[in-house]
Protein backbone atom coordinates (compact mmCIF):
# COMPACT_ATOMS: atom_id res chain seq x y z
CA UNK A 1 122.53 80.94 72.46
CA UNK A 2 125.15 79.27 70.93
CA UNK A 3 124.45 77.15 67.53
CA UNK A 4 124.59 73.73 68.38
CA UNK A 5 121.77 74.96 70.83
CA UNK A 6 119.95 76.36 68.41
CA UNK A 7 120.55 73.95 65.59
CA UNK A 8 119.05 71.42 68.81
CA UNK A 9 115.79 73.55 68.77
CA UNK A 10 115.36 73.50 65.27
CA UNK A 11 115.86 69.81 64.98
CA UNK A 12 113.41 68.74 68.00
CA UNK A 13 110.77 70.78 66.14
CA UNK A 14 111.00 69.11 62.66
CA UNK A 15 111.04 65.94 64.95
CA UNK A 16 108.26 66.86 66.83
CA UNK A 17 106.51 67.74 63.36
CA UNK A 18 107.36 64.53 61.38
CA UNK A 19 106.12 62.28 64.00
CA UNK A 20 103.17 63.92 64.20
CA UNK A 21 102.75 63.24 60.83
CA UNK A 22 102.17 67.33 60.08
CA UNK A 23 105.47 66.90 58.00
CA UNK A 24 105.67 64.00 55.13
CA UNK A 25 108.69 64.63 52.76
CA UNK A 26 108.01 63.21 49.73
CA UNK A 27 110.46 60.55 48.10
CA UNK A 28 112.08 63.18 46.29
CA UNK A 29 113.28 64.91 49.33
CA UNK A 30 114.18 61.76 51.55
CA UNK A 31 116.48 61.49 48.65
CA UNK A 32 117.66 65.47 49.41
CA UNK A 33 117.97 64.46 52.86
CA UNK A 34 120.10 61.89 52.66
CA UNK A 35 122.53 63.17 49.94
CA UNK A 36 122.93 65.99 52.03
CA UNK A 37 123.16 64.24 54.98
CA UNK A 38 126.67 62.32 53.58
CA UNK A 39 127.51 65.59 52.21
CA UNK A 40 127.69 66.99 55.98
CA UNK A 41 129.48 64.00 57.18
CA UNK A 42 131.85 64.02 54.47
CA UNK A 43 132.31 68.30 55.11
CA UNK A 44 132.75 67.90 59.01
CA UNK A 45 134.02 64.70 60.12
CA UNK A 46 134.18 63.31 63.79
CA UNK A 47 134.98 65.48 66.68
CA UNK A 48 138.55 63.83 67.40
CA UNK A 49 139.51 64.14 63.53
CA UNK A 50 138.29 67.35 63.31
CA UNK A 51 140.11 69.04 66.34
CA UNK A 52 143.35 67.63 64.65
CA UNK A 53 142.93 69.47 61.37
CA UNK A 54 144.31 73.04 61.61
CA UNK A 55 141.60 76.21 62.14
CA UNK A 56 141.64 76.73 58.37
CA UNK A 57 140.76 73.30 57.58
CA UNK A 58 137.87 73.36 60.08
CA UNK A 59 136.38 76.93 58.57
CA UNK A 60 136.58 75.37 55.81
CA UNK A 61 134.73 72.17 56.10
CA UNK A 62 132.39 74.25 58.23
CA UNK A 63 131.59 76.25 55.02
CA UNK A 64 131.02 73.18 52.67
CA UNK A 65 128.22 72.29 55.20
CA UNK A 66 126.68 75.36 55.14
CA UNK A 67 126.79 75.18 51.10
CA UNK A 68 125.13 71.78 50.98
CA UNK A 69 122.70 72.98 52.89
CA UNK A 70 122.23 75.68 50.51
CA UNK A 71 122.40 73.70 47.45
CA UNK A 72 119.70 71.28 49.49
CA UNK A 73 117.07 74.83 49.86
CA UNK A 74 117.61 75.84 46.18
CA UNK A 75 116.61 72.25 45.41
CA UNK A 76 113.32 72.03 47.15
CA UNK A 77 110.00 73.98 48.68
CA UNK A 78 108.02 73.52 51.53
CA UNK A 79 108.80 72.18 54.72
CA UNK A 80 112.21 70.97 54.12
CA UNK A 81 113.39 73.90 52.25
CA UNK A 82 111.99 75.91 55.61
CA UNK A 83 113.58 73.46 58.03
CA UNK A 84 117.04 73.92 56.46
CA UNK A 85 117.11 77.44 55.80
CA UNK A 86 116.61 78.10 59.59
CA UNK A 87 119.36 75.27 60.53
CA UNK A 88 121.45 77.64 57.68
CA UNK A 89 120.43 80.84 59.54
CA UNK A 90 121.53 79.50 62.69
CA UNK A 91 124.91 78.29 61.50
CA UNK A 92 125.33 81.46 59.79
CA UNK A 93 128.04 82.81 62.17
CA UNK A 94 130.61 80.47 59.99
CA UNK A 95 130.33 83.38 57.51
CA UNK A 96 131.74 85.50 59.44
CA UNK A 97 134.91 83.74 60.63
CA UNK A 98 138.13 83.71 59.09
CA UNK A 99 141.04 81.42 59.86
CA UNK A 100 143.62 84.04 58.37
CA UNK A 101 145.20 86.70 60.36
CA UNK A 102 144.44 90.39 59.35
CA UNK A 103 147.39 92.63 60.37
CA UNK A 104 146.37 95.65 59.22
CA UNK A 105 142.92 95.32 60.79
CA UNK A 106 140.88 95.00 57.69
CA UNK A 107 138.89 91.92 57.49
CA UNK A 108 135.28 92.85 56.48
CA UNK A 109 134.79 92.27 60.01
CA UNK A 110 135.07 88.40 59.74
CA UNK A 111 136.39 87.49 62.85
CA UNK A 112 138.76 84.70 64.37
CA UNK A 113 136.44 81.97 65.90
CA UNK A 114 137.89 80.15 68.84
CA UNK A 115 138.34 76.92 69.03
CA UNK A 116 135.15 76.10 71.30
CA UNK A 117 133.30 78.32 68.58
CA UNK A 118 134.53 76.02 65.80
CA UNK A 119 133.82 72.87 68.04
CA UNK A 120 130.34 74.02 68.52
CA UNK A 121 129.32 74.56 64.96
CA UNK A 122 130.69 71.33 64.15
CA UNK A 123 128.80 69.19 66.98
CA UNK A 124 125.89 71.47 65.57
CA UNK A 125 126.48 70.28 61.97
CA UNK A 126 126.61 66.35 63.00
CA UNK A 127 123.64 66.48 65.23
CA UNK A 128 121.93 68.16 62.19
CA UNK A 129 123.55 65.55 59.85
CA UNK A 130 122.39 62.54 62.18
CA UNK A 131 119.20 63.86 62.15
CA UNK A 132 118.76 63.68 58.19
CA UNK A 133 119.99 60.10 58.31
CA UNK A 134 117.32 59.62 60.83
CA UNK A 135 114.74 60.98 58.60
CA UNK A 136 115.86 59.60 55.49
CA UNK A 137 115.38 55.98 57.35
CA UNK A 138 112.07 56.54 58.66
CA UNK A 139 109.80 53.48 58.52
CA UNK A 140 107.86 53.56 55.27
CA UNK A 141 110.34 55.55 53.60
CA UNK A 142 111.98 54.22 50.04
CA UNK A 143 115.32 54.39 49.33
């Protein structure tokens, strides 16, 4: 499966959850989710900016999402702490790319993503970013 696909199925169940109204983030976490919602805009921008930057660039925006997110879990319990450390789990892979060519075949086995890879984490990281925005704007939510 690749991770904007499972990133999707993630997503559509926290959806499912919060209109259901099995899932109410407090007003301390709305105000998680959207400061780490602009922090995964600002790490992976739009698709046709992104593709422009060079492969290092990309990993490396790629890797400031994945450390909001992080910062986002270590800041919170429950639901949204759960929610984001699967999205995190799922966009894992990152980790394991490098940009960087390894000529003598040592590399800690981080691998070169290509560029469909890198593509698809990113489309993964704005669909999850779009869907914090969503959730930080709910109706009845304070901001």
């Amino acid at each position: 499966m690749d991770m904007f696909t499972a990133v999707e199925r993630v997503v559509s169940e926290a959806e499912r959850q919060l209109d259901a109204g099995a899932w109410e983030p407090a007003a301390r976490d709305l105000a998680l989710v959207r400061q780490t919602a602009a922090a995964l805009d600002l790490a992976v921008g739009p698709a046709n900016v992104q593709e422009a930057l060079p492969r290092i660039d990309r990993l490396a925006g790629l890797r400031e999402a994945l450390a909001a997110i992080a910062l986002t879990v270590a800041r919170t319990h429950g639901r949204l702490a759960w929610f984001l450390a699967q999205c995190s789990s799922e966009l894992a892979p990152v980790l394991h790319w490098r940009a960087l060519p390894a000529p003598d075949g040592h590399a800690f086995g981080a691998v070169l993503p290509d560029l469909g890879q890198l593509a698809d984490a990113e489309r993964a990281v704005r669909f999850l970013a779009a869907m914090l925005v969503r959730t930080g704007n709910r109706p009845g939510t304070q901001h």
